[in-house]
Coordinates of C-alpha atoms in Angstrom, one line a residue:
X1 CA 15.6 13.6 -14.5
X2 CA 18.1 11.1 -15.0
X3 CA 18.1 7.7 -12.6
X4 CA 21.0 5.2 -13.1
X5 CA 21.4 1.7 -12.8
X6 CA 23.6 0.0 -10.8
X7 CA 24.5 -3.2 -9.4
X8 CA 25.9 -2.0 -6.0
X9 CA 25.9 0.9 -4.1
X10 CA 28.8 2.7 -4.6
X11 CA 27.8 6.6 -4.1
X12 CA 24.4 5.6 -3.9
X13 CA 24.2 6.1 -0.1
X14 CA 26.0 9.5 -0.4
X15 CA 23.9 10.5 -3.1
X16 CA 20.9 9.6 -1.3
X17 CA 22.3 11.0 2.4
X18 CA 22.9 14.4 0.2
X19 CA 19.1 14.4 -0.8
X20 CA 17.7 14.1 2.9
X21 CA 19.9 16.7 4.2
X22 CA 18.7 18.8 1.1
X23 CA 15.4 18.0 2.5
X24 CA 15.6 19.2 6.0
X25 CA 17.7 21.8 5.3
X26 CA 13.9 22.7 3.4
X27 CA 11.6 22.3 6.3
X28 CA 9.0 25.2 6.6
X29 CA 8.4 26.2 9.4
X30 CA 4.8 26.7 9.4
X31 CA 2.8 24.1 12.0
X32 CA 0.0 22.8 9.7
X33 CA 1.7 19.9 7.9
X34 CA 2.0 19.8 4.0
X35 CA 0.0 16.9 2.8
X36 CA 1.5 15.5 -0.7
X37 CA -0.1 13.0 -2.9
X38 CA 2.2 10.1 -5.2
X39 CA 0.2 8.5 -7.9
X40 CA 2.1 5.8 -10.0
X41 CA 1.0 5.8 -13.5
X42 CA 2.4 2.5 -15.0
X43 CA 2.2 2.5 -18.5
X44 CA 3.3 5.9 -18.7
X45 CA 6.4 5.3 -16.8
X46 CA 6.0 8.4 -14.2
X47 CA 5.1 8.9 -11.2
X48 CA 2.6 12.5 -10.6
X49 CA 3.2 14.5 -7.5
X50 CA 0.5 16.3 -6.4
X51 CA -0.4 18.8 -2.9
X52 CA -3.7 18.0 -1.2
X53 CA -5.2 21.2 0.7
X54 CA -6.4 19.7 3.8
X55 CA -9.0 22.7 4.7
X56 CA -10.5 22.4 1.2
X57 CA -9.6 19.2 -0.6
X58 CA -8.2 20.8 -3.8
X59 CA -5.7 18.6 -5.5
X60 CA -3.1 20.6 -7.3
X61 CA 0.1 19.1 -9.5
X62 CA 3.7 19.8 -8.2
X63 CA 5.6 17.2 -10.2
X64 CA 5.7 14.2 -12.7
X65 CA 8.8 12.1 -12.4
X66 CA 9.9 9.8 -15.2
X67 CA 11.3 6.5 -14.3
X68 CA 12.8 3.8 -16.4
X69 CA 9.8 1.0 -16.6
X70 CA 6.7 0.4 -16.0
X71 CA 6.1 1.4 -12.2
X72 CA 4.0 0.2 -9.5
X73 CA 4.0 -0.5 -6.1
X74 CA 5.1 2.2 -3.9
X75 CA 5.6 2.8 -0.6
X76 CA 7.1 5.0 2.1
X77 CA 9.6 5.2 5.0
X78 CA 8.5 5.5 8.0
X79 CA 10.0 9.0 8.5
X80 CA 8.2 9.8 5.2
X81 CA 11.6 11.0 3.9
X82 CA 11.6 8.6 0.8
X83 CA 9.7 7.0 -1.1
X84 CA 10.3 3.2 -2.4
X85 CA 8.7 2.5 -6.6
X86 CA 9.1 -1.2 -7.1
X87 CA 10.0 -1.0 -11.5
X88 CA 8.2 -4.0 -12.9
X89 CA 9.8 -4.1 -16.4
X90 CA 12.7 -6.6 -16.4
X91 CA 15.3 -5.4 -14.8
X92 CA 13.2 -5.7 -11.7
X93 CA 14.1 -3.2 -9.3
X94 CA 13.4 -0.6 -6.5
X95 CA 13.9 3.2 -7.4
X96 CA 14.3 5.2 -3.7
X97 CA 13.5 8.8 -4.1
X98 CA 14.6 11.5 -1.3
X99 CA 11.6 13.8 -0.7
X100 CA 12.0 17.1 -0.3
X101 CA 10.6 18.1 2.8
X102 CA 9.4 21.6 1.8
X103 CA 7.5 20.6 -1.9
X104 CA 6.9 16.8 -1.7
X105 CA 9.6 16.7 -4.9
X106 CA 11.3 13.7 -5.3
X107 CA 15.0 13.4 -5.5
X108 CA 16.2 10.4 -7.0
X109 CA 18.9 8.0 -6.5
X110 CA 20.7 4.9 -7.7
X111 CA 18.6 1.9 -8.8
X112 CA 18.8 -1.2 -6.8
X113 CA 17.7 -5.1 -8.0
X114 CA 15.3 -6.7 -6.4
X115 CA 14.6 -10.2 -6.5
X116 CA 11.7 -10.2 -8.8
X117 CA 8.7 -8.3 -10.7
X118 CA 7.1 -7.4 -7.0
X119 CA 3.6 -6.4 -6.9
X120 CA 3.5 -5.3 -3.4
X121 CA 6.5 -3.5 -1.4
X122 CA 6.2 -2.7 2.3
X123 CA 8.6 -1.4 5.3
X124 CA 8.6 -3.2 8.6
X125 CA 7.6 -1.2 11.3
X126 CA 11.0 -0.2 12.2
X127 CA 11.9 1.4 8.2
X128 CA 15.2 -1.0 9.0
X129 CA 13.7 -3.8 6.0
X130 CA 11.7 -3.6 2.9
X131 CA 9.0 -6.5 2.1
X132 CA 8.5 -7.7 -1.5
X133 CA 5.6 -9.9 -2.5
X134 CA 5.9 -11.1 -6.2
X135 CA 2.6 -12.1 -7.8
X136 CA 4.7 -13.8 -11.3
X137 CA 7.1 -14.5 -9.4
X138 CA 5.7 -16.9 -6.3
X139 CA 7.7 -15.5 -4.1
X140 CA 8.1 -13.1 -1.0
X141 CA 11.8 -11.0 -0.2
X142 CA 13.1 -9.3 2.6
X143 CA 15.9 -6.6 2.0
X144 CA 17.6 -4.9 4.5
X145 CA 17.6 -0.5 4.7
X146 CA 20.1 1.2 6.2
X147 CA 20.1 4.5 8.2
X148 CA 20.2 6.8 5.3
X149 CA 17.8 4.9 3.7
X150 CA 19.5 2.7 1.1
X151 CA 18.0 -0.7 0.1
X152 CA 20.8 -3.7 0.7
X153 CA 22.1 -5.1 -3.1
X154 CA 21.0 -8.3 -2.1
X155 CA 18.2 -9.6 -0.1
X156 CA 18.4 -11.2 3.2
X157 CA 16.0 -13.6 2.1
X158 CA 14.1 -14.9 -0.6
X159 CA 11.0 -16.9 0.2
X160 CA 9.1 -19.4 -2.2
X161 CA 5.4 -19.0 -1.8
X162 CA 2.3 -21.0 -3.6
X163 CA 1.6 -19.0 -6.9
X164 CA 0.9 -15.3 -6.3
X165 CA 1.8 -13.8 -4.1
X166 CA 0.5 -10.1 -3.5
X167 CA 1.0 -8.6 -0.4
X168 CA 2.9 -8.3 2.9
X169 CA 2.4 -6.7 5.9
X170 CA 3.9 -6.7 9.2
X171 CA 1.5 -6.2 12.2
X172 CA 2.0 -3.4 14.9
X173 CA 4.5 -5.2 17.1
X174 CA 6.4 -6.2 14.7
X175 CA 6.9 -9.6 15.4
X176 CA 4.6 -11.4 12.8
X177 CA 4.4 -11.0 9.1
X178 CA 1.3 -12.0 6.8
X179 CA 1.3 -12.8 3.0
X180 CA -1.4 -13.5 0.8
X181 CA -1.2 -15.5 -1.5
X182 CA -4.2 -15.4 -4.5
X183 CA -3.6 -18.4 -6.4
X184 CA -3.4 -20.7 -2.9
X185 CA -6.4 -19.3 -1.3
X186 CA -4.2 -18.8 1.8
X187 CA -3.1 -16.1 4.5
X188 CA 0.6 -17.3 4.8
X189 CA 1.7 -16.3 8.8
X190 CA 5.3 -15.9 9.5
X191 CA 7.2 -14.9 12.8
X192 CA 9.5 -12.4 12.3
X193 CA 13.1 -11.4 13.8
X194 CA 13.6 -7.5 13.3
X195 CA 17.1 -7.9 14.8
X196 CA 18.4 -9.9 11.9
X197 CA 15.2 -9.6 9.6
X198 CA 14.5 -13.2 9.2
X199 CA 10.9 -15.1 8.3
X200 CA 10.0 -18.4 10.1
X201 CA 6.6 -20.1 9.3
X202 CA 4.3 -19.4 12.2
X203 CA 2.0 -22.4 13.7
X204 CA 0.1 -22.8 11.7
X205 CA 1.6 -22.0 8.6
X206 CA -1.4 -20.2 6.9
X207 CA -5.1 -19.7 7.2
X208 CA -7.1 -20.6 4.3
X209 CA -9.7 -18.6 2.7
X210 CA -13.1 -19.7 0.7
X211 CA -11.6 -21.9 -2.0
X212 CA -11.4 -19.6 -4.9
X213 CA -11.6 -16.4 -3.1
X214 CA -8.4 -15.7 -4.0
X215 CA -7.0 -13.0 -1.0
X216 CA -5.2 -9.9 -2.7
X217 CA -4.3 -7.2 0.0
X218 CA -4.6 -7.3 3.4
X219 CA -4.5 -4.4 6.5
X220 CA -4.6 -4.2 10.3
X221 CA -7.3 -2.0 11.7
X222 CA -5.5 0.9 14.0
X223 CA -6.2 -0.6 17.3
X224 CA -4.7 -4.1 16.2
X225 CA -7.7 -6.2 16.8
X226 CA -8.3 -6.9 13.8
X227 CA -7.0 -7.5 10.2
X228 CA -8.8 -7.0 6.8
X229 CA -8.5 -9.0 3.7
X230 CA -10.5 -8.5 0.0
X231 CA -10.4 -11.1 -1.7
X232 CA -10.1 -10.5 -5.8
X233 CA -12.1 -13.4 -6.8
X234 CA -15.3 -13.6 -5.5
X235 CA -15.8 -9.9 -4.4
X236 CA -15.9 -10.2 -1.2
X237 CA -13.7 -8.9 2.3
X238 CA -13.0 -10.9 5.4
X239 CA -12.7 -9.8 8.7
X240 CA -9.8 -11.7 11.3
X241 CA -9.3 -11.8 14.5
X242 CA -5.6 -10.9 15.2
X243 CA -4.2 -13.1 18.4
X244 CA -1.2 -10.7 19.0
X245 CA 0.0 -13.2 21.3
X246 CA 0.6 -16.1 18.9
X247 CA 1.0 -14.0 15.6
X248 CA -2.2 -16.0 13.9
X249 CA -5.8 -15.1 12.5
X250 CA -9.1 -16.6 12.9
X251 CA -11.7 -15.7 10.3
X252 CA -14.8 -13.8 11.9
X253 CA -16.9 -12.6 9.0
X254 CA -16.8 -12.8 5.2
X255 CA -18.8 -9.7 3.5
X256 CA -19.4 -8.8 -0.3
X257 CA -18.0 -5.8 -1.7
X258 CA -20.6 -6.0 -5.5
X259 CA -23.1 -3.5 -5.5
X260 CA -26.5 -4.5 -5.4
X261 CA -26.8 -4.0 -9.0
X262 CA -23.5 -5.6 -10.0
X263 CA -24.3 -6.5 -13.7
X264 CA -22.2 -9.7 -13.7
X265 CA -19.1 -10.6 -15.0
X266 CA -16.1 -12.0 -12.8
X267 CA -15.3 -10.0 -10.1
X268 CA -11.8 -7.8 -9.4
X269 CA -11.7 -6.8 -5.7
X270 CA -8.6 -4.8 -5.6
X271 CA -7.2 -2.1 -2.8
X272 CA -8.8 -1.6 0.7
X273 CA -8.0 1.4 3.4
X274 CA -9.1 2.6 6.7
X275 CA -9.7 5.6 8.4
X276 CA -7.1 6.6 11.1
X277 CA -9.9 6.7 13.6
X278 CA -10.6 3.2 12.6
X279 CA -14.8 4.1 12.0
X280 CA -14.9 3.3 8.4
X281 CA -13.6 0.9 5.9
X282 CA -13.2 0.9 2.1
X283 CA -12.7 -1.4 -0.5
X284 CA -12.5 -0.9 -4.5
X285 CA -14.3 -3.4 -6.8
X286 CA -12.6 -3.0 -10.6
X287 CA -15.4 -4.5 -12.8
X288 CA -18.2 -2.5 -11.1
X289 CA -16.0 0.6 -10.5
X290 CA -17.0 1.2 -7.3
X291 CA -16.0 1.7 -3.9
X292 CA -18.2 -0.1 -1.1
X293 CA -17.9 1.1 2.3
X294 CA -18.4 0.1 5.4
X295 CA -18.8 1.3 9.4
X296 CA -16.8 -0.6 11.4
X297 CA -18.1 -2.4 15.0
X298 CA -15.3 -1.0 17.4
X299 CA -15.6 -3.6 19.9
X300 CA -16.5 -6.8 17.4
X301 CA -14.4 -5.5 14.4
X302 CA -17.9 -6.3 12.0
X303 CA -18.6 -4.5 9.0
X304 CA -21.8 -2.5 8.3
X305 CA -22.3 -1.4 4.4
X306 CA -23.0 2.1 4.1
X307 CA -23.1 1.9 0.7
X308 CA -21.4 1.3 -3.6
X309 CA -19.9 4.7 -4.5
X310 CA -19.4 5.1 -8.0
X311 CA -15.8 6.2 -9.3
X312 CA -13.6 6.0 -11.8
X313 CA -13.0 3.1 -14.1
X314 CA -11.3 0.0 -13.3
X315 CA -10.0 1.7 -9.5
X316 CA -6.8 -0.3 -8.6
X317 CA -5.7 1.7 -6.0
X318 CA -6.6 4.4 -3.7
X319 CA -5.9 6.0 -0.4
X320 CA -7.2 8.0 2.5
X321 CA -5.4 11.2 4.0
X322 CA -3.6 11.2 7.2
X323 CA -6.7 12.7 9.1
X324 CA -9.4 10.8 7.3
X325 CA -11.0 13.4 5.8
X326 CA -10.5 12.8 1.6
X327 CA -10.1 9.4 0.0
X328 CA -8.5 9.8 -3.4
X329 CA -9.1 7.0 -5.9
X330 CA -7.3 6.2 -9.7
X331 CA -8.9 4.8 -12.8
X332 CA -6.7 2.5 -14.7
X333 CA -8.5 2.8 -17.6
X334 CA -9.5 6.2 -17.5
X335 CA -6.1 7.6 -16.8
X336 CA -7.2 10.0 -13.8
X337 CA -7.8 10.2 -10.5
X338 CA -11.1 11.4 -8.1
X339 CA -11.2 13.3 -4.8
X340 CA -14.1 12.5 -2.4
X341 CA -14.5 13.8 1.1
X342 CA -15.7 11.0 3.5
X343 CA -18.6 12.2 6.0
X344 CA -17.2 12.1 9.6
X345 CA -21.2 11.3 10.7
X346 CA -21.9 8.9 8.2
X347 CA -19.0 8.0 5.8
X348 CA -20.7 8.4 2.6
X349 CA -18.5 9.4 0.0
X350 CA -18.8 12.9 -2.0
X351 CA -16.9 13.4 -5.3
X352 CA -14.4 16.9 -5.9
X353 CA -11.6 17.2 -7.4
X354 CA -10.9 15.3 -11.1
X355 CA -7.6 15.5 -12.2
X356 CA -6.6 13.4 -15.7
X357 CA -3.1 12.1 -15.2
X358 CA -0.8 9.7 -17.0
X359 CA -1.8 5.9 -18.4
X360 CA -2.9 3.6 -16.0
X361 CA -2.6 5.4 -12.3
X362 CA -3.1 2.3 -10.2
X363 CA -1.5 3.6 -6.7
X364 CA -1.9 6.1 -4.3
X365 CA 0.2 7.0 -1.7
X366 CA -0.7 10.4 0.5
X367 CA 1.6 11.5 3.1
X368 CA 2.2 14.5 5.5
X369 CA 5.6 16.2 5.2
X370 CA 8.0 15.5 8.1

């Protein structure tokens, strides 16, 4: 395959227009959805595309996809009709891929700058703007996407943050953004305009965390209660109470994420995911290499431990199927990936498919077919 550069759109829209209609015109017709796996494998400049069988979990490759640096974030649209790879060797950029509809292939198009080396993308709830958060960088971005998908040549707005920055997330009305920021020890809290798709600080500004915890990635559990946050440093997650009312958190609970035989050493809480259902949640711990879970309280949002699954080494990111049924976890350093199928009664983790991939898989996306 062969992605191009550019500095401005030009035919990028028409390319990219010509790869969604290539993808509906692709649409089988068959009602039990086609679930597709993307796994970015950064040193390896590729990304692997992969089918999940949802009755028995097998994992089966359908694609790898070079692209021009080393790759990682990605994200989807809304739709699920593209998919965004933030490039994180200099030129920093986003690559937006058309996917077809029918196979999960991806169809790319032009190359578009973004403002920095971002180690997090995200959409807003409508698809209509992408998020950057740029851990180097100290900084957060907000470009705008148009109808057929395209990513704006220049941002709307570039936002100066305390040093590293590494996620953003919008919450489910779409009328606050979050940040966190590791090397300030702060949640930064934004109110957000989705007409023009402008950030103001909230009040208060942020919400601070442990000193030293240093907050990483953050989520909102699916009845929007509650939002989750590991934080890298010290191992541990928090649990926040979500005031949808004024757009701020409150810090409920703090829980570790080590297993109880955690050997020492610093520790590297990385990715965290829910199940749809909102029963059980799951964070990855790099030095360990291990997943802890937890059952979540429905009506206090408080974490339970249910248990340190063991999994591949250093696990950066991972990800949980539409239905909750598989989690699928990557090993930086040992260059594959791990299927487990989570226990509806219990959420215990059991280990299937293995599947070796390229250098350094560090995110998972998994998304039905449209």
């Amino acid at each position: 395959m062969t992605i191009r550069y550019r500095s401005a759109f030009g035919s990028a829209g028409i390319l990219l227009a010509a790869a969604l209609a290539g993808c509906a015109a692709d649409r089988p017709a068959a009602a039990d959805p086609t679930t597709i796996v993307y796994v970015s494998n950064a040193d390896s400049a590729e990304i692997s595309v992969l089918r999940l069988d949802n009755a028995t979990g097998a994992i089966t490759s359908v694609d790898t996809v070079a692209v021009p640096g080393k790759v990682m974030p990605l994200t989807t649209s809304r739709d699920h009709r593209i998919l965004y790879a933030s490039l994180r060797s200099a030129p920093y950029s986003v690559a937006a891929f058309g996917i077809d509809s029918a196979t999960g292939k991806l169809q790319p198009t032009p190359i578009v700058a973004l403002p920095d080396n971002m180690a997090y993308l995200s959409t807003d709830r409508t698809g209509r703007y992408l998020f950057g958060a740029s851990y180097t960088g100290d900084k957060i971005s907000v470009n705008a996407i148009d109808p057929s998908g395209r990513i704006s040549a220049e941002p709307l707005q570039v936002i100066a943050t305390p040093p590293h920055a590494h996620s953003i997330v919008a919450d489910p009305s779409n009328h606050y953004v979050f940040a966190a920021v590791l090397g300030a020890d702060v949640i930064l809290q934004y109110r957000f305009d989705e007409s023009t798709g402008r950030l103001t600080p909230n009040e208060p500004a942020s919400v601070a965390t442990k000193p030293g915890a240093g907050p990483r990635h953050l989520l909102f559990h699916p009845n929007g209660r509650y939002v989750y946050a590991t934080n890298e440093l010290d191992g541990t997650v928090n649990t926040y109470r979500f005031d949808p009312d004024h757009g701020t958190l409150t810090l409920q609970h703090s829980d570790s994420v080590l297993p109880p035989d955690f050997a020492g050493g610093a520790p590297a809480t990385s990715d965290l995911h829910i199940t749809p259902d909102g029963r059980y949640l799951y964070v990855a711990e790099r030095t360990s290499s291990t997943i802890k879970g937890f059952r979540v309280a429905d009506a206090t949002g408080a974490l339970t431990p249910i248990g340190s699954t063991p999994t591949e080494a250093q696990p950066r990111g991972f990800a949980i199927d539409p239905r909750g049924r598989y989690l699928i976890a990557a090993g930086e350093k040992s260059n594959a990936i791990t299927r487990y199928t989570i226990d509806p009664a219990t959420g215990t983790l059991t280990p299937g498919t293995h599947l070796d991939l390229g250098r350094d898989p560090n995110w998972v996306e998994i998304i039905d077919m449209p």
